[in-house]
Amino acid sequence: MPATGPVTLCIRAPGPGLYAISLLHDRDANHRFSLWHDGVGFAGNPTIGWWKPHARAAAARVGDAPTRLRITLNYRRGLFSFAPIDR
């Protein structure tokens, strides 16, 4: 992640349609997801709790042309909650 500014990621979908999209940030680059350190976000930016959101809540419609999405990454805050990181 850059020190400042937004991050842009481009992926290729198999075709137009509705896709459930998740984004993980492996902060320590160990190739394993950890709820204690790493970030997670979903298309649609559903509220994150101790369970994964339903696919419908994490879905985005992709068309024939490039589709821009904003996904907010959330990190563990305290013992029982997740929220965007403070900068």
PDB file of N, CA and C in Angstrom:
ATOM      1  N   MET A   1       0.841  -1.175   0.000  1.00  0.00           N
ATOM      2  CA  MET A   1       0.000   0.000   0.000  1.00  0.00           C
ATOM      3  C   MET A   1       0.884   1.235   0.000  1.00  0.00           C
ATOM      4  N   PRO A   2       0.490   2.215  -0.778  1.00  0.00           N
ATOM      5  CA  PRO A   2       1.260   3.458  -0.749  1.00  0.00           C
ATOM      6  C   PRO A   2       1.048   4.183   0.580  1.00  0.00           C
ATOM      7  N   ALA A   3       1.977   5.047   0.937  1.00  0.00           N
ATOM      8  CA  ALA A   3       1.872   5.778   2.196  1.00  0.00           C
ATOM      9  C   ALA A   3       0.676   6.721   2.201  1.00  0.00           C
ATOM     10  N   THR A   4       0.337   7.290   1.056  1.00  0.00           N
ATOM     11  CA  THR A   4      -0.810   8.192   0.958  1.00  0.00           C
ATOM     12  C   THR A   4      -1.541   7.951  -0.349  1.00  0.00           C
ATOM     13  N   GLY A   5      -2.776   8.393  -0.385  1.00  0.00           N
ATOM     14  CA  GLY A   5      -3.566   8.341  -1.610  1.00  0.00           C
ATOM     15  C   GLY A   5      -4.292   7.024  -1.813  1.00  0.00           C
ATOM     16  N   PRO A   6      -5.199   7.026  -2.770  1.00  0.00           N
ATOM     17  CA  PRO A   6      -5.992   5.818  -3.034  1.00  0.00           C
ATOM     18  C   PRO A   6      -5.176   4.750  -3.765  1.00  0.00           C
ATOM     19  N   VAL A   7      -5.648   3.528  -3.671  1.00  0.00           N
ATOM     20  CA  VAL A   7      -5.037   2.400  -4.369  1.00  0.00           C
ATOM     21  C   VAL A   7      -5.988   1.979  -5.473  1.00  0.00           C
ATOM     22  N   THR A   8      -5.455   1.715  -6.651  1.00  0.00           N
ATOM     23  CA  THR A   8      -6.268   1.259  -7.768  1.00  0.00           C
ATOM     24  C   THR A   8      -5.834  -0.149  -8.135  1.00  0.00           C
ATOM     25  N   LEU A   9      -6.807  -1.028  -8.279  1.00  0.00           N
ATOM     26  CA  LEU A   9      -6.556  -2.410  -8.645  1.00  0.00           C
ATOM     27  C   LEU A   9      -7.465  -2.744  -9.816  1.00  0.00           C
ATOM     28  N   CYS A  10      -6.931  -3.338 -10.842  1.00  0.00           N
ATOM     29  CA  CYS A  10      -7.718  -3.695 -12.013  1.00  0.00           C
ATOM     30  C   CYS A  10      -7.734  -5.219 -12.144  1.00  0.00           C
ATOM     31  N   ILE A  11      -8.930  -5.786 -12.258  1.00  0.00           N
ATOM     32  CA  ILE A  11      -9.065  -7.229 -12.461  1.00  0.00           C
ATOM     33  C   ILE A  11      -9.941  -7.477 -13.678  1.00  0.00           C
ATOM     34  N   ARG A  12      -9.827  -8.640 -14.258  1.00  0.00           N
ATOM     35  CA  ARG A  12     -10.624  -8.997 -15.419  1.00  0.00           C
ATOM     36  C   ARG A  12     -11.691 -10.000 -15.006  1.00  0.00           C
ATOM     37  N   ALA A  13     -12.948  -9.638 -15.248  1.00  0.00           N
ATOM     38  CA  ALA A  13     -14.068 -10.541 -14.958  1.00  0.00           C
ATOM     39  C   ALA A  13     -14.283 -11.440 -16.178  1.00  0.00           C
ATOM     40  N   PRO A  14     -14.797 -12.657 -15.974  1.00  0.00           N
ATOM     41  CA  PRO A  14     -15.038 -13.562 -17.103  1.00  0.00           C
ATOM     42  C   PRO A  14     -16.040 -13.018 -18.112  1.00  0.00           C
ATOM     43  N   GLY A  15     -16.933 -12.150 -17.663  1.00  0.00           N
ATOM     44  CA  GLY A  15     -17.938 -11.560 -18.535  1.00  0.00           C
ATOM     45  C   GLY A  15     -18.869 -10.699 -17.715  1.00  0.00           C
ATOM     46  N   PRO A  16     -19.814 -10.013 -18.369  1.00  0.00           N
ATOM     47  CA  PRO A  16     -20.760  -9.191 -17.621  1.00  0.00           C
ATOM     48  C   PRO A  16     -21.573 -10.051 -16.653  1.00  0.00           C
ATOM     49  N   GLY A  17     -21.967  -9.452 -15.530  1.00  0.00           N
ATOM     50  CA  GLY A  17     -22.782 -10.174 -14.565  1.00  0.00           C
ATOM     51  C   GLY A  17     -22.647  -9.623 -13.174  1.00  0.00           C
ATOM     52  N   LEU A  18     -23.219 -10.325 -12.227  1.00  0.00           N
ATOM     53  CA  LEU A  18     -23.185  -9.951 -10.821  1.00  0.00           C
ATOM     54  C   LEU A  18     -22.147 -10.825 -10.123  1.00  0.00           C
ATOM     55  N   TYR A  19     -21.187 -10.206  -9.460  1.00  0.00           N
ATOM     56  CA  TYR A  19     -20.090 -10.932  -8.818  1.00  0.00           C
ATOM     57  C   TYR A  19     -19.967 -10.521  -7.358  1.00  0.00           C
ATOM     58  N   ALA A  20     -19.777 -11.480  -6.475  1.00  0.00           N
ATOM     59  CA  ALA A  20     -19.413 -11.193  -5.092  1.00  0.00           C
ATOM     60  C   ALA A  20     -17.907 -10.977  -5.077  1.00  0.00           C
ATOM     61  N   ILE A  21     -17.472  -9.840  -4.534  1.00  0.00           N
ATOM     62  CA  ILE A  21     -16.059  -9.467  -4.593  1.00  0.00           C
ATOM     63  C   ILE A  21     -15.550  -9.193  -3.187  1.00  0.00           C
ATOM     64  N   SER A  22     -14.438  -9.835  -2.847  1.00  0.00           N
ATOM     65  CA  SER A  22     -13.775  -9.547  -1.576  1.00  0.00           C
ATOM     66  C   SER A  22     -12.356  -9.079  -1.864  1.00  0.00           C
ATOM     67  N   LEU A  23     -11.839  -8.248  -0.991  1.00  0.00           N
ATOM     68  CA  LEU A  23     -10.492  -7.710  -1.122  1.00  0.00           C
ATOM     69  C   LEU A  23      -9.792  -7.899   0.215  1.00  0.00           C
ATOM     70  N   LEU A  24      -8.629  -8.523   0.195  1.00  0.00           N
ATOM     71  CA  LEU A  24      -7.857  -8.774   1.408  1.00  0.00           C
ATOM     72  C   LEU A  24      -6.554  -7.988   1.352  1.00  0.00           C
ATOM     73  N   HIS A  25      -6.121  -7.462   2.487  1.00  0.00           N
ATOM     74  CA  HIS A  25      -4.848  -6.762   2.592  1.00  0.00           C
ATOM     75  C   HIS A  25      -3.965  -7.532   3.565  1.00  0.00           C
ATOM     76  N   ASP A  26      -2.980  -8.212   3.031  1.00  0.00           N
ATOM     77  CA  ASP A  26      -2.032  -9.006   3.821  1.00  0.00           C
ATOM     78  C   ASP A  26      -0.911  -8.072   4.287  1.00  0.00           C
ATOM     79  N   ARG A  27      -1.127  -7.385   5.397  1.00  0.00           N
ATOM     80  CA  ARG A  27      -0.189  -6.349   5.851  1.00  0.00           C
ATOM     81  C   ARG A  27       1.197  -6.872   6.155  1.00  0.00           C
ATOM     82  N   ASP A  28       1.323  -8.092   6.648  1.00  0.00           N
ATOM     83  CA  ASP A  28       2.648  -8.612   6.976  1.00  0.00           C
ATOM     84  C   ASP A  28       3.215  -9.503   5.874  1.00  0.00           C
ATOM     85  N   ALA A  29       2.535  -9.603   4.738  1.00  0.00           N
ATOM     86  CA  ALA A  29       3.017 -10.331   3.549  1.00  0.00           C
ATOM     87  C   ALA A  29       3.404 -11.777   3.842  1.00  0.00           C
ATOM     88  N   ASN A  30       2.658 -12.441   4.738  1.00  0.00           N
ATOM     89  CA  ASN A  30       2.968 -13.835   5.039  1.00  0.00           C
ATOM     90  C   ASN A  30       2.092 -14.812   4.253  1.00  0.00           C
ATOM     91  N   HIS A  31       1.278 -14.304   3.350  1.00  0.00           N
ATOM     92  CA  HIS A  31       0.405 -15.119   2.490  1.00  0.00           C
ATOM     93  C   HIS A  31      -0.654 -15.882   3.276  1.00  0.00           C
ATOM     94  N   ARG A  32      -0.998 -15.379   4.468  1.00  0.00           N
ATOM     95  CA  ARG A  32      -2.064 -15.958   5.284  1.00  0.00           C
ATOM     96  C   ARG A  32      -2.915 -14.818   5.806  1.00  0.00           C
ATOM     97  N   PHE A  33      -4.228 -15.007   5.825  1.00  0.00           N
ATOM     98  CA  PHE A  33      -5.105 -13.973   6.354  1.00  0.00           C
ATOM     99  C   PHE A  33      -5.240 -14.110   7.861  1.00  0.00           C
ATOM    100  N   SER A  34      -5.061 -13.016   8.575  1.00  0.00           N
ATOM    101  CA  SER A  34      -5.188 -12.991  10.024  1.00  0.00           C
ATOM    102  C   SER A  34      -6.175 -11.896  10.413  1.00  0.00           C
ATOM    103  N   LEU A  35      -7.217 -12.259  11.147  1.00  0.00           N
ATOM    104  CA  LEU A  35      -8.175 -11.257  11.628  1.00  0.00           C
ATOM    105  C   LEU A  35      -7.523 -10.249  12.556  1.00  0.00           C
ATOM    106  N   TRP A  36      -6.422 -10.613  13.172  1.00  0.00           N
ATOM    107  CA  TRP A  36      -5.750  -9.732  14.128  1.00  0.00           C
ATOM    108  C   TRP A  36      -4.991  -8.598  13.464  1.00  0.00           C
ATOM    109  N   HIS A  37      -4.505  -8.807  12.212  1.00  0.00           N
ATOM    110  CA  HIS A  37      -3.620  -7.813  11.599  1.00  0.00           C
ATOM    111  C   HIS A  37      -4.081  -7.329  10.231  1.00  0.00           C
ATOM    112  N   ASP A  38      -4.675  -8.187   9.449  1.00  0.00           N
ATOM    113  CA  ASP A  38      -4.945  -7.882   8.049  1.00  0.00           C
ATOM    114  C   ASP A  38      -6.298  -7.211   7.845  1.00  0.00           C
ATOM    115  N   GLY A  39      -6.460  -6.598   6.682  1.00  0.00           N
ATOM    116  CA  GLY A  39      -7.688  -5.891   6.355  1.00  0.00           C
ATOM    117  C   GLY A  39      -8.545  -6.679   5.388  1.00  0.00           C
ATOM    118  N   VAL A  40      -9.845  -6.411   5.423  1.00  0.00           N
ATOM    119  CA  VAL A  40     -10.783  -7.070   4.528  1.00  0.00           C
ATOM    120  C   VAL A  40     -11.853  -6.070   4.113  1.00  0.00           C
ATOM    121  N   GLY A  41     -12.287  -6.175   2.876  1.00  0.00           N
ATOM    122  CA  GLY A  41     -13.364  -5.325   2.368  1.00  0.00           C
ATOM    123  C   GLY A  41     -14.148  -6.083   1.317  1.00  0.00           C
ATOM    124  N   PHE A  42     -15.355  -5.629   1.047  1.00  0.00           N
ATOM    125  CA  PHE A  42     -16.238  -6.288   0.095  1.00  0.00           C
ATOM    126  C   PHE A  42     -16.900  -5.244  -0.795  1.00  0.00           C
ATOM    127  N   ALA A  43     -17.225  -5.625  -2.016  1.00  0.00           N
ATOM    128  CA  ALA A  43     -18.022  -4.759  -2.879  1.00  0.00           C
ATOM    129  C   ALA A  43     -19.328  -4.485  -2.144  1.00  0.00           C
ATOM    130  N   GLY A  44     -19.856  -3.292  -2.284  1.00  0.00           N
ATOM    131  CA  GLY A  44     -21.073  -2.935  -1.573  1.00  0.00           C
ATOM    132  C   GLY A  44     -20.799  -2.440  -0.164  1.00  0.00           C
ATOM    133  N   ASN A  45     -19.581  -2.621   0.318  1.00  0.00           N
ATOM    134  CA  ASN A  45     -19.153  -2.170   1.646  1.00  0.00           C
ATOM    135  C   ASN A  45     -20.153  -2.499   2.754  1.00  0.00           C
ATOM    136  N   PRO A  46     -20.523  -3.794   2.892  1.00  0.00           N
ATOM    137  CA  PRO A  46     -21.443  -4.157   3.974  1.00  0.00           C
ATOM    138  C   PRO A  46     -20.768  -4.004   5.337  1.00  0.00           C
ATOM    139  N   THR A  47     -21.576  -3.883   6.371  1.00  0.00           N
ATOM    140  CA  THR A  47     -21.050  -3.844   7.726  1.00  0.00           C
ATOM    141  C   THR A  47     -20.381  -5.180   8.030  1.00  0.00           C
ATOM    142  N   ILE A  48     -19.202  -5.119   8.624  1.00  0.00           N
ATOM    143  CA  ILE A  48     -18.447  -6.336   8.898  1.00  0.00           C
ATOM    144  C   ILE A  48     -18.530  -6.647  10.388  1.00  0.00           C
ATOM    145  N   GLY A  49     -18.895  -7.879  10.683  1.00  0.00           N
ATOM    146  CA  GLY A  49     -18.939  -8.353  12.059  1.00  0.00           C
ATOM    147  C   GLY A  49     -18.089  -9.606  12.169  1.00  0.00           C
ATOM    148  N   TRP A  50     -18.484 -10.526  13.013  1.00  0.00           N
ATOM    149  CA  TRP A  50     -17.738 -11.769  13.195  1.00  0.00           C
ATOM    150  C   TRP A  50     -18.152 -12.837  12.204  1.00  0.00           C
ATOM    151  N   TRP A  51     -18.914 -12.485  11.195  1.00  0.00           N
ATOM    152  CA  TRP A  51     -19.355 -13.437  10.185  1.00  0.00           C
ATOM    153  C   TRP A  51     -19.138 -12.798   8.826  1.00  0.00           C
ATOM    154  N   LYS A  52     -19.033 -13.618   7.816  1.00  0.00           N
ATOM    155  CA  LYS A  52     -18.867 -13.069   6.474  1.00  0.00           C
ATOM    156  C   LYS A  52     -20.226 -12.569   5.981  1.00  0.00           C
ATOM    157  N   PRO A  53     -20.239 -11.523   5.162  1.00  0.00           N
ATOM    158  CA  PRO A  53     -21.514 -11.023   4.652  1.00  0.00           C
ATOM    159  C   PRO A  53     -22.100 -11.994   3.629  1.00  0.00           C
ATOM    160  N   HIS A  54     -23.401 -11.924   3.442  1.00  0.00           N
ATOM    161  CA  HIS A  54     -24.043 -12.719   2.399  1.00  0.00           C
ATOM    162  C   HIS A  54     -23.518 -12.258   1.045  1.00  0.00           C
ATOM    163  N   ALA A  55     -23.464 -13.163   0.087  1.00  0.00           N
ATOM    164  CA  ALA A  55     -22.939 -12.845  -1.243  1.00  0.00           C
ATOM    165  C   ALA A  55     -23.690 -11.670  -1.859  1.00  0.00           C
ATOM    166  N   ARG A  56     -24.976 -11.596  -1.647  1.00  0.00           N
ATOM    167  CA  ARG A  56     -25.782 -10.509  -2.219  1.00  0.00           C
ATOM    168  C   ARG A  56     -25.313  -9.150  -1.689  1.00  0.00           C
ATOM    169  N   ALA A  57     -24.920  -9.087  -0.413  1.00  0.00           N
ATOM    170  CA  ALA A  57     -24.464  -7.828   0.188  1.00  0.00           C
ATOM    171  C   ALA A  57     -23.062  -7.448  -0.297  1.00  0.00           C
ATOM    172  N   ALA A  58     -22.293  -8.416  -0.778  1.00  0.00           N
ATOM    173  CA  ALA A  58     -20.917  -8.180  -1.222  1.00  0.00           C
ATOM    174  C   ALA A  58     -20.799  -8.220  -2.745  1.00  0.00           C
ATOM    175  N   ALA A  59     -21.920  -8.006  -3.439  1.00  0.00           N
ATOM    176  CA  ALA A  59     -21.939  -8.153  -4.889  1.00  0.00           C
ATOM    177  C   ALA A  59     -21.872  -6.815  -5.610  1.00  0.00           C
ATOM    178  N   ALA A  60     -21.362  -6.865  -6.820  1.00  0.00           N
ATOM    179  CA  ALA A  60     -21.314  -5.704  -7.707  1.00  0.00           C
ATOM    180  C   ALA A  60     -21.627  -6.174  -9.117  1.00  0.00           C
ATOM    181  N   ARG A  61     -22.355  -5.359  -9.838  1.00  0.00           N
ATOM    182  CA  ARG A  61     -22.672  -5.669 -11.231  1.00  0.00           C
ATOM    183  C   ARG A  61     -21.548  -5.150 -12.114  1.00  0.00           C
ATOM    184  N   VAL A  62     -21.045  -6.013 -12.975  1.00  0.00           N
ATOM    185  CA  VAL A  62     -19.968  -5.686 -13.912  1.00  0.00           C
ATOM    186  C   VAL A  62     -20.536  -5.744 -15.318  1.00  0.00           C
ATOM    187  N   GLY A  63     -20.246  -4.723 -16.115  1.00  0.00           N
ATOM    188  CA  GLY A  63     -20.747  -4.669 -17.483  1.00  0.00           C
ATOM    189  C   GLY A  63     -19.672  -5.006 -18.499  1.00  0.00           C
ATOM    190  N   ASP A  64     -19.898  -4.590 -19.737  1.00  0.00           N
ATOM    191  CA  ASP A  64     -18.939  -4.829 -20.822  1.00  0.00           C
ATOM    192  C   ASP A  64     -17.738  -3.889 -20.742  1.00  0.00           C
ATOM    193  N   ALA A  65     -17.937  -2.715 -20.172  1.00  0.00           N
ATOM    194  CA  ALA A  65     -16.872  -1.712 -20.074  1.00  0.00           C
ATOM    195  C   ALA A  65     -16.270  -1.764 -18.667  1.00  0.00           C
ATOM    196  N   PRO A  66     -15.127  -1.144 -18.463  1.00  0.00           N
ATOM    197  CA  PRO A  66     -14.553  -1.103 -17.120  1.00  0.00           C
ATOM    198  C   PRO A  66     -15.554  -0.525 -16.115  1.00  0.00           C
ATOM    199  N   THR A  67     -15.606  -1.145 -14.949  1.00  0.00           N
ATOM    200  CA  THR A  67     -16.526  -0.748 -13.890  1.00  0.00           C
ATOM    201  C   THR A  67     -15.710  -0.329 -12.678  1.00  0.00           C
ATOM    202  N   ARG A  68     -15.946   0.873 -12.196  1.00  0.00           N
ATOM    203  CA  ARG A  68     -15.197   1.381 -11.043  1.00  0.00           C
ATOM    204  C   ARG A  68     -15.986   1.094  -9.767  1.00  0.00           C
ATOM    205  N   LEU A  69     -15.308   0.487  -8.798  1.00  0.00           N
ATOM    206  CA  LEU A  69     -15.901   0.194  -7.494  1.00  0.00           C
ATOM    207  C   LEU A  69     -15.066   0.860  -6.415  1.00  0.00           C
ATOM    208  N   ARG A  70     -15.680   1.239  -5.320  1.00  0.00           N
ATOM    209  CA  ARG A  70     -14.959   1.717  -4.143  1.00  0.00           C
ATOM    210  C   ARG A  70     -15.163   0.687  -3.040  1.00  0.00           C
ATOM    211  N   ILE A  71     -14.070   0.082  -2.615  1.00  0.00           N
ATOM    212  CA  ILE A  71     -14.117  -0.894  -1.531  1.00  0.00           C
ATOM    213  C   ILE A  71     -13.320  -0.334  -0.366  1.00  0.00           C
ATOM    214  N   THR A  72     -13.966  -0.231   0.777  1.00  0.00           N
ATOM    215  CA  THR A  72     -13.315   0.261   1.980  1.00  0.00           C
ATOM    216  C   THR A  72     -12.768  -0.931   2.764  1.00  0.00           C
ATOM    217  N   LEU A  73     -11.464  -0.921   3.004  1.00  0.00           N
ATOM    218  CA  LEU A  73     -10.853  -1.983   3.798  1.00  0.00           C
ATOM    219  C   LEU A  73     -11.088  -1.714   5.276  1.00  0.00           C
ATOM    220  N   ASN A  74     -11.422  -2.762   6.008  1.00  0.00           N
ATOM    221  CA  ASN A  74     -11.680  -2.680   7.436  1.00  0.00           C
ATOM    222  C   ASN A  74     -10.672  -3.538   8.187  1.00  0.00           C
ATOM    223  N   TYR A  75     -10.268  -3.042   9.354  1.00  0.00           N
ATOM    224  CA  TYR A  75      -9.279  -3.720  10.185  1.00  0.00           C
ATOM    225  C   TYR A  75      -9.856  -3.895  11.585  1.00  0.00           C
ATOM    226  N   ARG A  76      -9.350  -4.843  12.292  1.00  0.00           N
ATOM    227  CA  ARG A  76      -9.828  -5.117  13.639  1.00  0.00           C
ATOM    228  C   ARG A  76      -9.610  -3.907  14.523  1.00  0.00           C
ATOM    229  N   ARG A  77     -10.646  -3.529  15.263  1.00  0.00           N
ATOM    230  CA  ARG A  77     -10.596  -2.401  16.190  1.00  0.00           C
ATOM    231  C   ARG A  77     -11.091  -2.901  17.536  1.00  0.00           C
ATOM    232  N   GLY A  78     -10.242  -3.016  18.488  1.00  0.00           N
ATOM    233  CA  GLY A  78     -10.646  -3.527  19.784  1.00  0.00           C
ATOM    234  C   GLY A  78     -10.895  -5.024  19.709  1.00  0.00           C
ATOM    235  N   LEU A  79     -11.735  -5.505  20.575  1.00  0.00           N
ATOM    236  CA  LEU A  79     -11.962  -6.936  20.677  1.00  0.00           C
ATOM    237  C   LEU A  79     -13.057  -7.443  19.747  1.00  0.00           C
ATOM    238  N   PHE A  80     -14.074  -6.621  19.502  1.00  0.00           N
ATOM    239  CA  PHE A  80     -15.266  -7.150  18.804  1.00  0.00           C
ATOM    240  C   PHE A  80     -15.709  -6.369  17.583  1.00  0.00           C
ATOM    241  N   SER A  81     -14.907  -5.470  17.061  1.00  0.00           N
ATOM    242  CA  SER A  81     -15.393  -4.678  15.931  1.00  0.00           C
ATOM    243  C   SER A  81     -14.322  -4.501  14.863  1.00  0.00           C
ATOM    244  N   PHE A  82     -14.800  -4.089  13.680  1.00  0.00           N
ATOM    245  CA  PHE A  82     -13.951  -3.805  12.538  1.00  0.00           C
ATOM    246  C   PHE A  82     -14.330  -2.436  12.007  1.00  0.00           C
ATOM    247  N   ALA A  83     -13.343  -1.675  11.535  1.00  0.00           N
ATOM    248  CA  ALA A  83     -13.591  -0.344  10.994  1.00  0.00           C
ATOM    249  C   ALA A  83     -12.433   0.028  10.079  1.00  0.00           C
ATOM    250  N   PRO A  84     -12.635   1.043   9.215  1.00  0.00           N
ATOM    251  CA  PRO A  84     -11.511   1.520   8.388  1.00  0.00           C
ATOM    252  C   PRO A  84     -10.374   1.996   9.274  1.00  0.00           C
ATOM    253  N   ILE A  85      -9.165   1.891   8.755  1.00  0.00           N
ATOM    254  CA  ILE A  85      -7.981   2.297   9.509  1.00  0.00           C
ATOM    255  C   ILE A  85      -7.913   3.814   9.563  1.00  0.00           C
ATOM    256  N   ASP A  86      -7.430   4.350  10.676  1.00  0.00           N
ATOM    257  CA  ASP A  86      -7.225   5.802  10.804  1.00  0.00           C
ATOM    258  C   ASP A  86      -5.947   6.182  10.095  1.00  0.00           C
ATOM    259  N   ARG A  87      -5.973   7.288   9.398  1.00  0.00           N
ATOM    260  CA  ARG A  87      -4.762   7.790   8.728  1.00  0.00           C
ATOM    261  C   ARG A  87      -4.485   9.178   9.178  1.00  0.00           C
TER     262      ARG A  87
END
